[in-house]
Coordinates of C-alpha atoms in Angstrom, one line a residue:
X1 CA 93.1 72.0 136.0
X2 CA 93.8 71.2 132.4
X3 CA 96.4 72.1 130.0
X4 CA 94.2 75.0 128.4
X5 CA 93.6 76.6 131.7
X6 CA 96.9 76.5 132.6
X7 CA 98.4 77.7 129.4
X8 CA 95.9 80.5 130.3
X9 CA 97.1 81.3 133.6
X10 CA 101.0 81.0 132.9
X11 CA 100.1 83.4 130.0
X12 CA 98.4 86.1 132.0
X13 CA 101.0 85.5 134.8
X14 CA 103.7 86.0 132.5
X15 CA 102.5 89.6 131.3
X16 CA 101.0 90.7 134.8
X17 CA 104.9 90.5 136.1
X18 CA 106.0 92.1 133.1
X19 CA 104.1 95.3 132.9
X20 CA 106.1 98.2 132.8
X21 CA 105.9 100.5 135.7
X22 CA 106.1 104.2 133.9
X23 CA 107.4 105.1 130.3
X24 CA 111.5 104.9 130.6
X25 CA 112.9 102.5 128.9
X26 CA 114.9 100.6 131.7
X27 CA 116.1 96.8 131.5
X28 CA 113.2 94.3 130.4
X29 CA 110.9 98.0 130.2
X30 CA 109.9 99.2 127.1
X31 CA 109.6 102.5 126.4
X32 CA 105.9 104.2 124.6
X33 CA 105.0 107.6 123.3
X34 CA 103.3 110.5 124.2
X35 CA 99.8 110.6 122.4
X36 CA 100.0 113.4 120.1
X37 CA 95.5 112.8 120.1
X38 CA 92.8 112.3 121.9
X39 CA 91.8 108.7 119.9
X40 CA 92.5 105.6 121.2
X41 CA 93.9 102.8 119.4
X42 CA 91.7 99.3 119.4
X43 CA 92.1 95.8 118.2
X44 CA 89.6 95.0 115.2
X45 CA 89.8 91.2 114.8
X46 CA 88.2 89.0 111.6
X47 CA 88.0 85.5 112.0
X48 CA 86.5 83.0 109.8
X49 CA 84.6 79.7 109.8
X50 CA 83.1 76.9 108.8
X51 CA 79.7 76.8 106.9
X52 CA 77.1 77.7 109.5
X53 CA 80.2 78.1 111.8
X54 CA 78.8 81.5 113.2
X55 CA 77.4 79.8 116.6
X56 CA 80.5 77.9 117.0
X57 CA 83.1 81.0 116.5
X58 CA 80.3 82.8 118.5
X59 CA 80.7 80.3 121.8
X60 CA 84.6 79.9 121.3
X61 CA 84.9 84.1 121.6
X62 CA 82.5 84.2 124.6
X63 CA 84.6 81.2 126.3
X64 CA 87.9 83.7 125.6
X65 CA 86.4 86.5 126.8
X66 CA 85.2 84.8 129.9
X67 CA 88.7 83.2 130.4
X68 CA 91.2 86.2 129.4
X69 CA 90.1 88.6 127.6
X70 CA 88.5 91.8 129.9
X71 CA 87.3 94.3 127.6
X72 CA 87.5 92.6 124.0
X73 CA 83.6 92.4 122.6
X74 CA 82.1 90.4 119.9
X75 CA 80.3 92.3 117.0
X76 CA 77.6 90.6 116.4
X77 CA 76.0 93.4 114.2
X78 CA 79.3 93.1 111.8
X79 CA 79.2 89.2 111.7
X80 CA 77.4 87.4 109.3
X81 CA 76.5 83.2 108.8
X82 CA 77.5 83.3 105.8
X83 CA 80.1 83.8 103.4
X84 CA 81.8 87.3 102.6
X85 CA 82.5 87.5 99.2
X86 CA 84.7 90.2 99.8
X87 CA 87.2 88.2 101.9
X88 CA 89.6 86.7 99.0
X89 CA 90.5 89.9 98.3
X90 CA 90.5 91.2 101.2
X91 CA 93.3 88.7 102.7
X92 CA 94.6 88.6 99.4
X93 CA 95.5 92.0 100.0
X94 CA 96.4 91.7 103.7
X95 CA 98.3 88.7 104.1
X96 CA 102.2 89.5 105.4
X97 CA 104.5 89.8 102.2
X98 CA 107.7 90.1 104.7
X99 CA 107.9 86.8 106.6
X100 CA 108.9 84.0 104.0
X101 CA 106.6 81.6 105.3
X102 CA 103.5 84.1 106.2
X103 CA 101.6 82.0 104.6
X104 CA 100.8 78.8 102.9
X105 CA 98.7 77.6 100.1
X106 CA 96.1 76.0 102.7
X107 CA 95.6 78.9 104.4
X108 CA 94.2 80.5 100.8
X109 CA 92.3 78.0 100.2
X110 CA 90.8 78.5 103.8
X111 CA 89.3 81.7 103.4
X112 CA 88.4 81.0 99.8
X113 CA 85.9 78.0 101.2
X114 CA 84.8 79.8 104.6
X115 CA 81.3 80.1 105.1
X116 CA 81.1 82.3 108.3
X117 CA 82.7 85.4 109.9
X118 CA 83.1 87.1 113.1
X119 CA 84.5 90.6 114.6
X120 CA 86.0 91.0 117.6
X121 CA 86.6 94.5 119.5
X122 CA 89.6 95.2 121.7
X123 CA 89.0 97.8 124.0
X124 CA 90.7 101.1 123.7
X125 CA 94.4 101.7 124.6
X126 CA 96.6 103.3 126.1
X127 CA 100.2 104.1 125.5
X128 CA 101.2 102.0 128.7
X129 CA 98.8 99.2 128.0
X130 CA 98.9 98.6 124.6
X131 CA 101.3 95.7 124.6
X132 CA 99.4 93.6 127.5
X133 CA 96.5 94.0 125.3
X134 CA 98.0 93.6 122.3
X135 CA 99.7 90.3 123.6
X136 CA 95.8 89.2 125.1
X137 CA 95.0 90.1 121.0
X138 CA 97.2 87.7 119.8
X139 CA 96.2 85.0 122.4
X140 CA 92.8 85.3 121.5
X141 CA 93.5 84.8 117.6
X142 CA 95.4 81.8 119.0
X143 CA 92.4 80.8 121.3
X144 CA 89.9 81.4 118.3
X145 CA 92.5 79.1 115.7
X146 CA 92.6 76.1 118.2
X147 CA 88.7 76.5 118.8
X148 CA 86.9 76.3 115.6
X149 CA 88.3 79.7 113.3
X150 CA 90.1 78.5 109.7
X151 CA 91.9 82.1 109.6
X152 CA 92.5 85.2 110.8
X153 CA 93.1 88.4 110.2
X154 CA 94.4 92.0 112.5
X155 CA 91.5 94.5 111.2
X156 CA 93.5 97.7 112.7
X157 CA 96.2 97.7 110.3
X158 CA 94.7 95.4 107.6
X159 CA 97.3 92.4 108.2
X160 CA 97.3 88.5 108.1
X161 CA 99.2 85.7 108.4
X162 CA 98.3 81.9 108.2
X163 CA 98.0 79.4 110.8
X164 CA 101.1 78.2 111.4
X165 CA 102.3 81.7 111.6
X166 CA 99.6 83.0 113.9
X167 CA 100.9 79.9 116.3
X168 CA 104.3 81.1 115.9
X169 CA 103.6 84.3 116.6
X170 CA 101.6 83.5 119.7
X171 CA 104.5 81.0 121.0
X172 CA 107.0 83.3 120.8
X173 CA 104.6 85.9 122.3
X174 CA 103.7 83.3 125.2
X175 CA 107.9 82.5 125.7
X176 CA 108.4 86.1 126.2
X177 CA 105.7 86.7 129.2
X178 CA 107.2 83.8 130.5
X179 CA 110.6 85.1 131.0
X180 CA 109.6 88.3 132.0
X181 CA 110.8 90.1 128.6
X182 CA 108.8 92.6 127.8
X183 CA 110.9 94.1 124.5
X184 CA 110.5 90.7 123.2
X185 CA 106.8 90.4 123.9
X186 CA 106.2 94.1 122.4
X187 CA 108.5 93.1 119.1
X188 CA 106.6 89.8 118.6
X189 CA 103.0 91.7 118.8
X190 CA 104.5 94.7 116.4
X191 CA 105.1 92.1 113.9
X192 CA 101.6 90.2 114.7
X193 CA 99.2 93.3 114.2
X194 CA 101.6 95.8 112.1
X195 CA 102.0 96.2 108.7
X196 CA 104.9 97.1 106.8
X197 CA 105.5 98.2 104.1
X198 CA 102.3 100.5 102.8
X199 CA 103.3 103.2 100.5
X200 CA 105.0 103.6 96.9
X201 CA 108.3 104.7 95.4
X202 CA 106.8 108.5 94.8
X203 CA 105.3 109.1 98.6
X204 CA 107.5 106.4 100.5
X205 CA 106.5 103.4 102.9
X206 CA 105.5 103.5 105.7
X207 CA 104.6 101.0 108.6
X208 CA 100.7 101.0 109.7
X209 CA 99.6 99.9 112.9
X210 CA 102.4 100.4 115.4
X211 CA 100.2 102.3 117.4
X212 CA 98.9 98.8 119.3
X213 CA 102.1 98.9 120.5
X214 CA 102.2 102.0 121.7
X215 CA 104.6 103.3 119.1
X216 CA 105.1 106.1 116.2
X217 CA 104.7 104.3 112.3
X218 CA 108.1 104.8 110.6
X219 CA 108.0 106.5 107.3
X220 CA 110.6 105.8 105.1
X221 CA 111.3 108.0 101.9
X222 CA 114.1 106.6 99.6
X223 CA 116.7 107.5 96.5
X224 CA 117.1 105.0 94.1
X225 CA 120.0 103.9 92.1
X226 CA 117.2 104.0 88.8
X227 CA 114.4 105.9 89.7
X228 CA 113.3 105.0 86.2
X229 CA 112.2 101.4 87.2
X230 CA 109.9 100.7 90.2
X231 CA 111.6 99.5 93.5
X232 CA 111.8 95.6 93.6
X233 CA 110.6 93.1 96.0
X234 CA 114.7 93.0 97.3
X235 CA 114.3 96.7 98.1
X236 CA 110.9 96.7 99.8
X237 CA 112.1 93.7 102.1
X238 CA 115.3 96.2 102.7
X239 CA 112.7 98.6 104.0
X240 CA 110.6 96.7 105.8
X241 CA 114.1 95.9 108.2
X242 CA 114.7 99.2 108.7
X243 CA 111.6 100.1 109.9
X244 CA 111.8 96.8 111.9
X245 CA 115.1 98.1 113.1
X246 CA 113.8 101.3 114.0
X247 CA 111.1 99.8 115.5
X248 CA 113.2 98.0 117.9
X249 CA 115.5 100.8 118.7
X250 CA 112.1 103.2 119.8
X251 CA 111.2 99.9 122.1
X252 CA 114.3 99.7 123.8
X253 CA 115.5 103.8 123.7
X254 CA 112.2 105.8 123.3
X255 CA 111.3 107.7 120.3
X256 CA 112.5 111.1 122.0
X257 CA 116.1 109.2 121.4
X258 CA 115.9 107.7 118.0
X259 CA 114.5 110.9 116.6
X260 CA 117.5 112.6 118.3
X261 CA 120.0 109.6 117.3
X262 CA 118.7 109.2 113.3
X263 CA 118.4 112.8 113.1
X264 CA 114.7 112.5 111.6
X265 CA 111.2 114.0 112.7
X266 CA 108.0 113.7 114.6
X267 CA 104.8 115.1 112.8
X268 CA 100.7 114.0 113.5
X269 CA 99.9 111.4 111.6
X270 CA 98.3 113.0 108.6
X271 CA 97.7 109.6 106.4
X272 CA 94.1 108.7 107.9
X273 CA 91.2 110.7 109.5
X274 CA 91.4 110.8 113.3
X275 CA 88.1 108.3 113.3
X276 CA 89.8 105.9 111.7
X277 CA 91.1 103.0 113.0
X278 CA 94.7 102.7 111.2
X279 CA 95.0 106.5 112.4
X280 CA 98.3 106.5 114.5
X281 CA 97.6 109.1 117.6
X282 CA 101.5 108.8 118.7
X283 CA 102.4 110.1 115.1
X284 CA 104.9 109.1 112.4
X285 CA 109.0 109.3 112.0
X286 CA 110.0 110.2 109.0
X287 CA 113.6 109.1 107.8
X288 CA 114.3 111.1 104.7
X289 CA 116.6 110.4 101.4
X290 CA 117.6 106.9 102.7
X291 CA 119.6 105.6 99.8
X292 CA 118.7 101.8 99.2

């Protein structure tokens, strides 16, 4: 058996033991909300190639699918053997602003020179499943990365990160199912395929995509010491912990508690159309007036 297949196995192992056994948060357990919808979250994945690279991303994301990944699909009606002019922009857009080294000046010049591009499909979630599958999400990117793809990028919530970090990411992911620690696991995949923060100074931010987690987004409207300036980079990266933070504390308490606890609110995610894909069918918490 080689090193791959292994890696595989101890992988799968790793989240098979962990898989929570009902909704209460107890232990290694993390808790997931009620859906507040009928929709069903999914995985949209982008990965990008060589020139003519579409055969060769096509027979890596077969050999994942055969090997791990039940349920995940390729899109080959969405892929193309050629180059997306679109994409600069797109991941220019996308990459992770929070995580200091996100990305590297390599990684740009990756998808600027791509000549191919493939979708992948998760299949639809729920609540209780969503961070097995979101963890089998970030070991295909990984899969995809060793196997021929230059980048990457989580469709759902519109977020990238570069190489390096996607290997990060997946090793922290893969040290988690190892040990049996589930709130790790479901941490390390929030900050995989979620984004934060979306918004502005007048409306608030927002986290998008916590959802493949089985999770509220976290709204977060603020009061400024100058409201006549726009909020800086400092200030953004102040919210982006405490919806991080709050995050967490909905993992490891349930979001019946932190909504009790923080004294905020529950609402229907009113941001997207149900038939979107960023549309959040466990809702939003909004934490009002937090002074930065």
């Amino acid at each position: 058996m080689n090193s791959m297949r292994r890696g595989v196995l101890a992988f799968l192992g790793g989240l098979i033991l962990a898989r929570p056994s009902s909704g209460r948060a107890s232990g290694k357990s993390p808790a997931f909300a009620a859906s507040r919808s009928s929709y069903k979250p999914r995985h949209i994945l982008c990965f990008l190639g060589d020139e003519n690279g579409l055969a060769a991303l096509l027979q890596s994301a077969r050999a994942a699918i055969a090997r791990f990944g039940d349920g995940f699909t390729v899109d080959e009606d969405g892929s193309r053997n050629e180059p997306d002019d679109r994409m600069v922009r797109s991941f220019n857009i996308c990459w992770d602003r929070v995580d200091p080294d996100a990305y590297q000046e390599a990684d740009e010049d990756a998808v600027a020179t791509h000549g191919s591009v493939l979708y992948v499909l998760g299949p639809p979630m729920e609540a209780e499943t969503a961070v097995t599958t979101s963890a089998k999400a970030l070991m295909f990117v990984q899969y995809m990365l060793d196997h021929g793809a230059i980048a990457a990028k989580g469709e759902t919530a519109g977020v990238a990160h570069g190489v390096s970090r996607w290997k990060e990411l997946f090793e922290q992911a893969r040290s988690a199912a190892a040990s049996r620690d589930l709130l790790a696991l479901a941490k390390t995949c929030r900050l995989a395929f979620a984004r934060r923060p979306i918004g502005d100074d007048a409306e608030g931010m927002a986290s998008v995509g916590n959802h493949l987690v089985g999770l509220p987004d976290v709204l977060i409207t603020f009061i400024r010491k100058d409201d006549q300036q726009p909020s800086t980079n400092t200030e953004q990266l102040a919210i982006a912990a405490l919806i991080d933070e709050i995050g967490d504390q909905m993992t490891r308490q349930g979001v019946d508690a932190v909504v009790a606890d923080r004294h905020t609110t529950l609402s229907d995610d009113r941001r997207y159309d149900e038939d979107e894909y960023k549309f959040n069918p466990f809702g939003v918490v909004t934490i009002r007036d937090q002074k930065l």
